[in-house]
């Protein structure tokens, strides 16, 4: 006897096993977000790398066909061609509503297109910059709404009230569905949302408390999560890697120590790459984490998806965290991080603490 409802077919990869974005956001997304800073053709000379339209569409197709539905871009990436390419690709494939697209405002996104001319209204957190950026992003993305709009970085000149007033009206108008914040001091973030390891110290506890999702970037240290062999190969080929933030591309001694620890764990779990172990670690540290992973090659994307097959034990997580010393800072070093009762509590009595919600892990 047939039934009206049938179970959905198995996804092509675990990118197609979707997760609720956060306790406060019911939309469901892929566990790994595709970072689109490399998609576009204007930043090749900036040490960032770029992709022409054909290679951009090829990467986007590979992500979507693997089940991916979560893409992260910004108004200024690749001098606006990131949003342009994504918009054209979504329209050509007819899949806009199947995707969750995050973009950002704040950065100077008209850097390459209005010289000479006045430029001050195309940067910052203020209401006019917000209005101009969103209207232009909607045109470039060829859509009537943005799924997630981030404030890209805190400019220290615009009040929290002005920012939140502007963002609220965009949501009320249906132009934006969800809000995010990036590269902002914790105090400002907390006031609005009442509304590397420092991320662990400050941001993770806040996100847990406020029911927020986390989408960390630079998870692979701008490509410097690599083995000694991979680094030597880069020396020989001249393919140094990302240098947009400086001329350095080789790993520091501390980064080499972390990579060695990742190699050890990779051997223990049978991982195909240390990059996949690094991604798995970030995702299994705390719930509601969706790492933004970029890149330009389909084979790198496929390798990174393997992170969703890796289950790390608590001992392996602790081992990776101990690869380098970490100072939790004041007041955490005195009162703890909230994972257990402080010594002050324990001097007064014996307490049983409710267990914390755990991250999703694949079956061992």
GROMACS .gro file of C-alpha atoms in nm:
model
  364
    1UNK     CA    1   0.000   0.000   0.000
    2UNK     CA    2   0.149   0.333  -0.104
    3UNK     CA    3   0.153   0.634   0.123
    4UNK     CA    4   0.152   1.001   0.043
    5UNK     CA    5   0.464   1.070   0.246
    6UNK     CA    6   0.786   0.890   0.156
    7UNK     CA    7   1.124   0.923   0.321
    8UNK     CA    8   1.371   1.149   0.142
    9UNK     CA    9   1.649   0.970  -0.047
   10UNK     CA   10   1.997   0.950   0.102
   11UNK     CA   11   2.202   1.261   0.021
   12UNK     CA   12   2.501   1.255  -0.214
   13UNK     CA   13   2.730   1.346   0.077
   14UNK     CA   14   2.687   1.448   0.439
   15UNK     CA   15   2.660   1.809   0.324
   16UNK     CA   16   2.301   1.707   0.254
   17UNK     CA   17   2.234   1.619   0.618
   18UNK     CA   18   2.097   1.956   0.726
   19UNK     CA   19   2.106   2.111   1.073
   20UNK     CA   20   1.901   2.381   1.240
   21UNK     CA   21   2.102   2.701   1.232
   22UNK     CA   22   2.057   2.788   1.600
   23UNK     CA   23   1.811   2.754   1.889
   24UNK     CA   24   1.663   3.088   1.780
   25UNK     CA   25   1.671   3.031   1.401
   26UNK     CA   26   1.465   2.748   1.256
   27UNK     CA   27   1.616   2.752   0.906
   28UNK     CA   28   1.822   2.441   0.821
   29UNK     CA   29   2.161   2.453   0.653
   30UNK     CA   30   2.450   2.230   0.552
   31UNK     CA   31   2.704   2.163   0.826
   32UNK     CA   32   2.986   2.327   0.626
   33UNK     CA   33   2.936   2.670   0.473
   34UNK     CA   34   3.104   2.747   0.140
   35UNK     CA   35   3.316   3.061   0.175
   36UNK     CA   36   3.305   3.268  -0.143
   37UNK     CA   37   3.592   3.512  -0.087
   38UNK     CA   38   3.784   3.343  -0.370
   39UNK     CA   39   3.486   3.338  -0.608
   40UNK     CA   40   3.526   3.631  -0.847
   41UNK     CA   41   3.798   3.760  -1.077
   42UNK     CA   42   3.932   4.086  -0.931
   43UNK     CA   43   4.173   3.998  -0.649
   44UNK     CA   44   4.438   3.789  -0.824
   45UNK     CA   45   4.699   4.063  -0.772
   46UNK     CA   46   4.616   4.104  -0.401
   47UNK     CA   47   4.753   3.768  -0.292
   48UNK     CA   48   4.403   3.630  -0.243
   49UNK     CA   49   4.362   3.429  -0.558
   50UNK     CA   50   4.063   3.460  -0.787
   51UNK     CA   51   3.845   3.250  -1.013
   52UNK     CA   52   3.696   3.322  -1.350
   53UNK     CA   53   3.327   3.267  -1.407
   54UNK     CA   54   3.371   2.915  -1.542
   55UNK     CA   55   3.579   2.791  -1.248
   56UNK     CA   56   3.351   2.971  -1.001
   57UNK     CA   57   3.043   2.802  -1.145
   58UNK     CA   58   3.224   2.466  -1.138
   59UNK     CA   59   3.298   2.499  -0.765
   60UNK     CA   60   2.947   2.622  -0.686
   61UNK     CA   61   2.797   2.333  -0.885
   62UNK     CA   62   3.015   2.081  -0.700
   63UNK     CA   63   2.907   2.219  -0.362
   64UNK     CA   64   2.537   2.222  -0.454
   65UNK     CA   65   2.545   1.875  -0.614
   66UNK     CA   66   2.707   1.740  -0.296
   67UNK     CA   67   2.405   1.868  -0.103
   68UNK     CA   68   2.545   2.204   0.008
   69UNK     CA   69   2.298   2.488   0.055
   70UNK     CA   70   2.488   2.748   0.267
   71UNK     CA   71   2.706   3.012   0.094
   72UNK     CA   72   2.890   3.300   0.257
   73UNK     CA   73   2.998   3.612   0.067
   74UNK     CA   74   3.025   3.989   0.123
   75UNK     CA   75   2.954   4.312  -0.057
   76UNK     CA   76   3.324   4.378  -0.125
   77UNK     CA   77   3.462   4.031  -0.201
   78UNK     CA   78   3.656   4.029  -0.527
   79UNK     CA   79   3.549   4.391  -0.582
   80UNK     CA   80   3.183   4.286  -0.596
   81UNK     CA   81   3.229   4.003  -0.850
   82UNK     CA   82   3.174   3.737  -0.582
   83UNK     CA   83   2.813   3.847  -0.534
   84UNK     CA   84   2.776   3.898  -0.910
   85UNK     CA   85   2.894   3.548  -0.998
   86UNK     CA   86   2.683   3.385  -0.726
   87UNK     CA   87   2.375   3.578  -0.837
   88UNK     CA   88   2.422   3.485  -1.202
   89UNK     CA   89   2.486   3.120  -1.109
   90UNK     CA   90   2.174   3.095  -0.891
   91UNK     CA   91   1.961   3.253  -1.163
   92UNK     CA   92   2.103   3.030  -1.437
   93UNK     CA   93   2.039   2.717  -1.230
   94UNK     CA   94   1.699   2.836  -1.103
   95UNK     CA   95   1.788   2.748  -0.743
   96UNK     CA   96   1.779   3.075  -0.549
   97UNK     CA   97   1.521   2.957  -0.296
   98UNK     CA   98   1.705   2.628  -0.234
   99UNK     CA   99   2.001   2.819  -0.091
  100UNK     CA  100   2.080   3.012   0.226
  101UNK     CA  101   2.297   3.302   0.117
  102UNK     CA  102   2.483   3.513   0.371
  103UNK     CA  103   2.638   3.844   0.275
  104UNK     CA  104   2.781   4.138   0.466
  105UNK     CA  105   2.786   4.515   0.474
  106UNK     CA  106   3.038   4.762   0.625
  107UNK     CA  107   3.346   4.716   0.403
  108UNK     CA  108   3.431   4.964   0.126
  109UNK     CA  109   3.272   4.772  -0.158
  110UNK     CA  110   3.305   5.038  -0.431
  111UNK     CA  111   3.685   5.037  -0.404
  112UNK     CA  112   3.742   4.960  -0.771
  113UNK     CA  113   3.448   5.130  -0.939
  114UNK     CA  114   3.416   5.499  -0.844
  115UNK     CA  115   3.757   5.657  -0.894
  116UNK     CA  116   3.756   5.953  -0.895
  117UNK     CA  117   3.454   6.039  -0.686
  118UNK     CA  118   3.327   6.071  -0.332
  119UNK     CA  119   3.347   5.739  -0.151
  120UNK     CA  120   3.267   5.788   0.216
  121UNK     CA  121   2.909   5.656   0.204
  122UNK     CA  122   3.019   5.311   0.085
  123UNK     CA  123   3.187   5.210   0.410
  124UNK     CA  124   3.090   5.180   0.776
  125UNK     CA  125   2.801   5.064   0.994
  126UNK     CA  126   2.583   5.374   0.949
  127UNK     CA  127   2.231   5.377   0.808
  128UNK     CA  128   2.322   5.518   0.467
  129UNK     CA  129   2.605   5.269   0.414
  130UNK     CA  130   2.368   4.990   0.518
  131UNK     CA  131   2.098   5.107   0.276
  132UNK     CA  132   2.332   5.145  -0.021
  133UNK     CA  133   2.506   4.815   0.042
  134UNK     CA  134   2.188   4.609   0.078
  135UNK     CA  135   2.024   4.759  -0.229
  136UNK     CA  136   2.336   4.686  -0.435
  137UNK     CA  137   2.373   4.333  -0.292
  138UNK     CA  138   2.014   4.251  -0.387
  139UNK     CA  139   2.086   4.358  -0.746
  140UNK     CA  140   2.415   4.168  -0.769
  141UNK     CA  141   2.268   3.853  -0.616
  142UNK     CA  142   1.961   3.886  -0.842
  143UNK     CA  143   1.725   3.827  -0.554
  144UNK     CA  144   1.456   4.006  -0.355
  145UNK     CA  145   1.587   3.899  -0.014
  146UNK     CA  146   1.907   3.813   0.172
  147UNK     CA  147   1.892   3.509   0.398
  148UNK     CA  148   2.156   3.628   0.648
  149UNK     CA  149   2.301   3.979   0.659
  150UNK     CA  150   2.614   4.032   0.866
  151UNK     CA  151   2.757   4.349   1.004
  152UNK     CA  152   3.110   4.282   0.875
  153UNK     CA  153   3.318   4.469   1.132
  154UNK     CA  154   3.253   4.721   1.408
  155UNK     CA  155   3.344   5.076   1.300
  156UNK     CA  156   3.339   5.241   1.648
  157UNK     CA  157   3.155   5.547   1.508
  158UNK     CA  158   2.796   5.425   1.468
  159UNK     CA  159   2.579   5.368   1.774
  160UNK     CA  160   2.432   5.030   1.855
  161UNK     CA  161   2.086   5.190   1.841
  162UNK     CA  162   2.139   5.316   1.484
  163UNK     CA  163   2.271   4.979   1.368
  164UNK     CA  164   1.988   4.780   1.522
  165UNK     CA  165   1.721   5.023   1.405
  166UNK     CA  166   1.843   4.991   1.047
  167UNK     CA  167   1.873   4.613   1.059
  168UNK     CA  168   1.531   4.573   1.224
  169UNK     CA  169   1.359   4.765   0.946
  170UNK     CA  170   1.528   4.552   0.679
  171UNK     CA  171   1.391   4.239   0.848
  172UNK     CA  172   1.047   4.395   0.886
  173UNK     CA  173   1.049   4.485   0.516
  174UNK     CA  174   1.136   4.127   0.418
  175UNK     CA  175   1.464   4.223   0.252
  176UNK     CA  176   1.664   4.035   0.518
  177UNK     CA  177   1.556   3.720   0.705
  178UNK     CA  178   1.828   3.668   0.969
  179UNK     CA  179   2.104   3.883   1.116
  180UNK     CA  180   2.467   3.813   1.196
  181UNK     CA  181   2.770   3.996   1.331
  182UNK     CA  182   3.137   3.947   1.249
  183UNK     CA  183   3.469   4.088   1.372
  184UNK     CA  184   3.319   4.279   1.661
  185UNK     CA  185   3.426   4.316   2.027
  186UNK     CA  186   3.230   4.093   2.260
  187UNK     CA  187   3.076   4.380   2.456
  188UNK     CA  188   2.924   4.533   2.144
  189UNK     CA  189   2.799   4.193   2.031
  190UNK     CA  190   2.629   4.123   2.361
  191UNK     CA  191   2.458   4.461   2.363
  192UNK     CA  192   2.326   4.406   2.011
  193UNK     CA  193   2.222   4.046   2.046
  194UNK     CA  194   2.021   4.107   2.357
  195UNK     CA  195   1.940   4.128   2.057
  196UNK     CA  196   4.165   3.131   1.765
  197UNK     CA  197   4.136   3.064   2.127
  198UNK     CA  198   4.008   3.403   2.226
  199UNK     CA  199   3.703   3.284   2.030
  200UNK     CA  200   3.672   3.005   2.288
  201UNK     CA  201   3.723   3.238   2.580
  202UNK     CA  202   3.467   3.504   2.487
  203UNK     CA  203   3.249   3.418   2.188
  204UNK     CA  204   3.151   3.054   2.250
  205UNK     CA  205   3.014   3.119   2.601
  206UNK     CA  206   2.817   3.418   2.472
  207UNK     CA  207   2.672   3.217   2.183
  208UNK     CA  208   2.565   2.938   2.418
  209UNK     CA  209   2.403   3.185   2.654
  210UNK     CA  210   2.217   3.377   2.383
  211UNK     CA  211   2.119   3.083   2.158
  212UNK     CA  212   2.333   3.197   1.864
  213UNK     CA  213   2.494   3.006   1.578
  214UNK     CA  214   2.867   3.033   1.508
  215UNK     CA  215   3.019   3.048   1.159
  216UNK     CA  216   3.394   3.077   1.217
  217UNK     CA  217   3.620   3.184   0.932
  218UNK     CA  218   3.993   3.121   0.885
  219UNK     CA  219   3.947   2.772   1.025
  220UNK     CA  220   4.240   2.649   0.814
  221UNK     CA  221   4.459   2.950   0.900
  222UNK     CA  222   4.449   3.094   0.547
  223UNK     CA  223   4.582   2.765   0.411
  224UNK     CA  224   4.864   2.730   0.665
  225UNK     CA  225   4.716   2.412   0.811
  226UNK     CA  226   4.942   2.184   0.606
  227UNK     CA  227   5.201   1.910   0.646
  228UNK     CA  228   5.576   1.954   0.604
  229UNK     CA  229   5.546   1.774   0.270
  230UNK     CA  230   5.273   2.008   0.151
  231UNK     CA  231   5.477   2.311   0.251
  232UNK     CA  232   5.784   2.184   0.066
  233UNK     CA  233   5.571   2.123  -0.242
  234UNK     CA  234   5.453   2.484  -0.229
  235UNK     CA  235   5.814   2.603  -0.215
  236UNK     CA  236   5.895   2.399  -0.523
  237UNK     CA  237   5.588   2.497  -0.728
  238UNK     CA  238   5.574   2.861  -0.622
  239UNK     CA  239   5.206   2.827  -0.524
  240UNK     CA  240   5.256   3.000  -0.194
  241UNK     CA  241   4.900   3.045  -0.081
  242UNK     CA  242   4.698   3.338   0.052
  243UNK     CA  243   4.901   3.655   0.115
  244UNK     CA  244   4.629   3.922   0.117
  245UNK     CA  245   4.700   4.013   0.481
  246UNK     CA  246   5.079   4.002   0.452
  247UNK     CA  247   5.374   3.857   0.261
  248UNK     CA  248   5.415   3.560   0.493
  249UNK     CA  249   5.283   3.227   0.373
  250UNK     CA  250   5.503   2.972   0.547
  251UNK     CA  251   5.394   2.836   0.882
  252UNK     CA  252   5.527   2.973   1.208
  253UNK     CA  253   5.681   2.735   1.459
  254UNK     CA  254   5.359   2.738   1.662
  255UNK     CA  255   5.157   2.657   1.350
  256UNK     CA  256   5.392   2.366   1.275
  257UNK     CA  257   5.330   2.230   1.627
  258UNK     CA  258   4.955   2.241   1.572
  259UNK     CA  259   4.992   2.071   1.235
  260UNK     CA  260   5.202   1.794   1.389
  261UNK     CA  261   4.929   1.734   1.648
  262UNK     CA  262   4.670   1.723   1.370
  263UNK     CA  263   4.884   1.470   1.182
  264UNK     CA  264   4.893   1.242   1.485
  265UNK     CA  265   4.515   1.253   1.529
  266UNK     CA  266   4.461   1.211   1.154
  267UNK     CA  267   4.658   0.886   1.166
  268UNK     CA  268   4.451   0.765   1.462
  269UNK     CA  269   4.114   0.828   1.296
  270UNK     CA  270   4.215   0.738   0.940
  271UNK     CA  271   4.153   1.088   0.807
  272UNK     CA  272   4.244   1.171   0.450
  273UNK     CA  273   4.394   1.508   0.546
  274UNK     CA  274   4.489   1.711   0.850
  275UNK     CA  275   4.262   1.987   0.718
  276UNK     CA  276   3.961   1.759   0.762
  277UNK     CA  277   4.066   1.691   1.122
  278UNK     CA  278   4.094   2.066   1.189
  279UNK     CA  279   3.744   2.123   1.053
  280UNK     CA  280   3.606   1.833   1.257
  281UNK     CA  281   3.766   1.972   1.573
  282UNK     CA  282   3.601   2.311   1.524
  283UNK     CA  283   3.262   2.151   1.460
  284UNK     CA  284   3.279   1.916   1.759
  285UNK     CA  285   3.392   2.170   2.013
  286UNK     CA  286   3.044   2.312   2.074
  287UNK     CA  287   2.696   2.289   1.915
  288UNK     CA  288   2.563   2.506   1.632
  289UNK     CA  289   2.898   2.562   1.460
  290UNK     CA  290   2.908   2.595   1.079
  291UNK     CA  291   3.266   2.659   0.965
  292UNK     CA  292   3.313   2.878   0.659
  293UNK     CA  293   3.551   2.689   0.431
  294UNK     CA  294   3.668   2.851   0.110
  295UNK     CA  295   3.910   2.746  -0.162
  296UNK     CA  296   3.923   2.737  -0.538
  297UNK     CA  297   3.957   2.367  -0.622
  298UNK     CA  298   3.681   2.107  -0.633
  299UNK     CA  299   3.919   1.841  -0.499
  300UNK     CA  300   3.983   2.053  -0.189
  301UNK     CA  301   3.608   2.086  -0.134
  302UNK     CA  302   3.563   1.710  -0.161
  303UNK     CA  303   3.849   1.650   0.082
  304UNK     CA  304   3.703   1.897   0.332
  305UNK     CA  305   3.364   1.726   0.323
  306UNK     CA  306   3.542   1.423   0.471
  307UNK     CA  307   3.549   1.616   0.801
  308UNK     CA  308   3.186   1.512   0.842
  309UNK     CA  309   3.297   1.146   0.870
  310UNK     CA  310   3.545   1.209   1.153
  311UNK     CA  311   3.444   1.149   1.514
  312UNK     CA  312   3.695   1.286   1.764
  313UNK     CA  313   3.709   1.151   2.117
  314UNK     CA  314   3.722   1.390   2.414
  315UNK     CA  315   4.083   1.281   2.463
  316UNK     CA  316   4.173   1.371   2.105
  317UNK     CA  317   4.007   1.711   2.138
  318UNK     CA  318   4.204   1.774   2.458
  319UNK     CA  319   4.526   1.662   2.290
  320UNK     CA  320   4.475   1.909   2.005
  321UNK     CA  321   4.396   2.189   2.248
  322UNK     CA  322   4.716   2.120   2.439
  323UNK     CA  323   4.937   2.150   2.131
  324UNK     CA  324   4.997   2.511   2.238
  325UNK     CA  325   4.954   2.675   2.580
  326UNK     CA  326   4.633   2.870   2.630
  327UNK     CA  327   4.569   3.135   2.893
  328UNK     CA  328   4.195   3.170   2.954
  329UNK     CA  329   4.252   3.517   3.096
  330UNK     CA  330   4.074   3.697   3.376
  331UNK     CA  331   3.825   3.622   3.520
  332UNK     CA  332   3.811   3.272   3.367
  333UNK     CA  333   4.136   3.165   3.529
  334UNK     CA  334   3.981   3.245   3.868
  335UNK     CA  335   3.618   3.135   3.831
  336UNK     CA  336   3.642   2.879   3.550
  337UNK     CA  337   3.464   2.867   3.215
  338UNK     CA  338   3.121   2.751   3.334
  339UNK     CA  339   3.172   2.385   3.237
  340UNK     CA  340   3.175   2.297   3.608
  341UNK     CA  341   3.116   2.461   3.944
  342UNK     CA  342   3.392   2.694   4.060
  343UNK     CA  343   3.610   2.625   4.362
  344UNK     CA  344   3.412   2.896   4.540
  345UNK     CA  345   3.090   2.694   4.497
  346UNK     CA  346   3.260   2.371   4.597
  347UNK     CA  347   3.373   2.523   4.924
  348UNK     CA  348   3.006   2.552   5.022
  349UNK     CA  349   2.868   2.217   4.914
  350UNK     CA  350   2.849   1.936   4.657
  351UNK     CA  351   2.666   2.013   4.333
  352UNK     CA  352   2.553   1.808   4.033
  353UNK     CA  353   2.564   2.013   3.712
  354UNK     CA  354   2.325   1.952   3.425
  355UNK     CA  355   2.521   1.824   3.123
  356UNK     CA  356   2.585   2.068   2.843
  357UNK     CA  357   2.435   2.012   2.500
  358UNK     CA  358   2.685   1.829   2.280
  359UNK     CA  359   2.789   1.888   1.922
  360UNK     CA  360   2.672   1.645   1.653
  361UNK     CA  361   2.930   1.373   1.590
  362UNK     CA  362   2.925   1.094   1.331
  363UNK     CA  363   2.892   0.743   1.467
  364UNK     CA  364   3.225   0.592   1.573
   0.00000   0.00000   0.00000
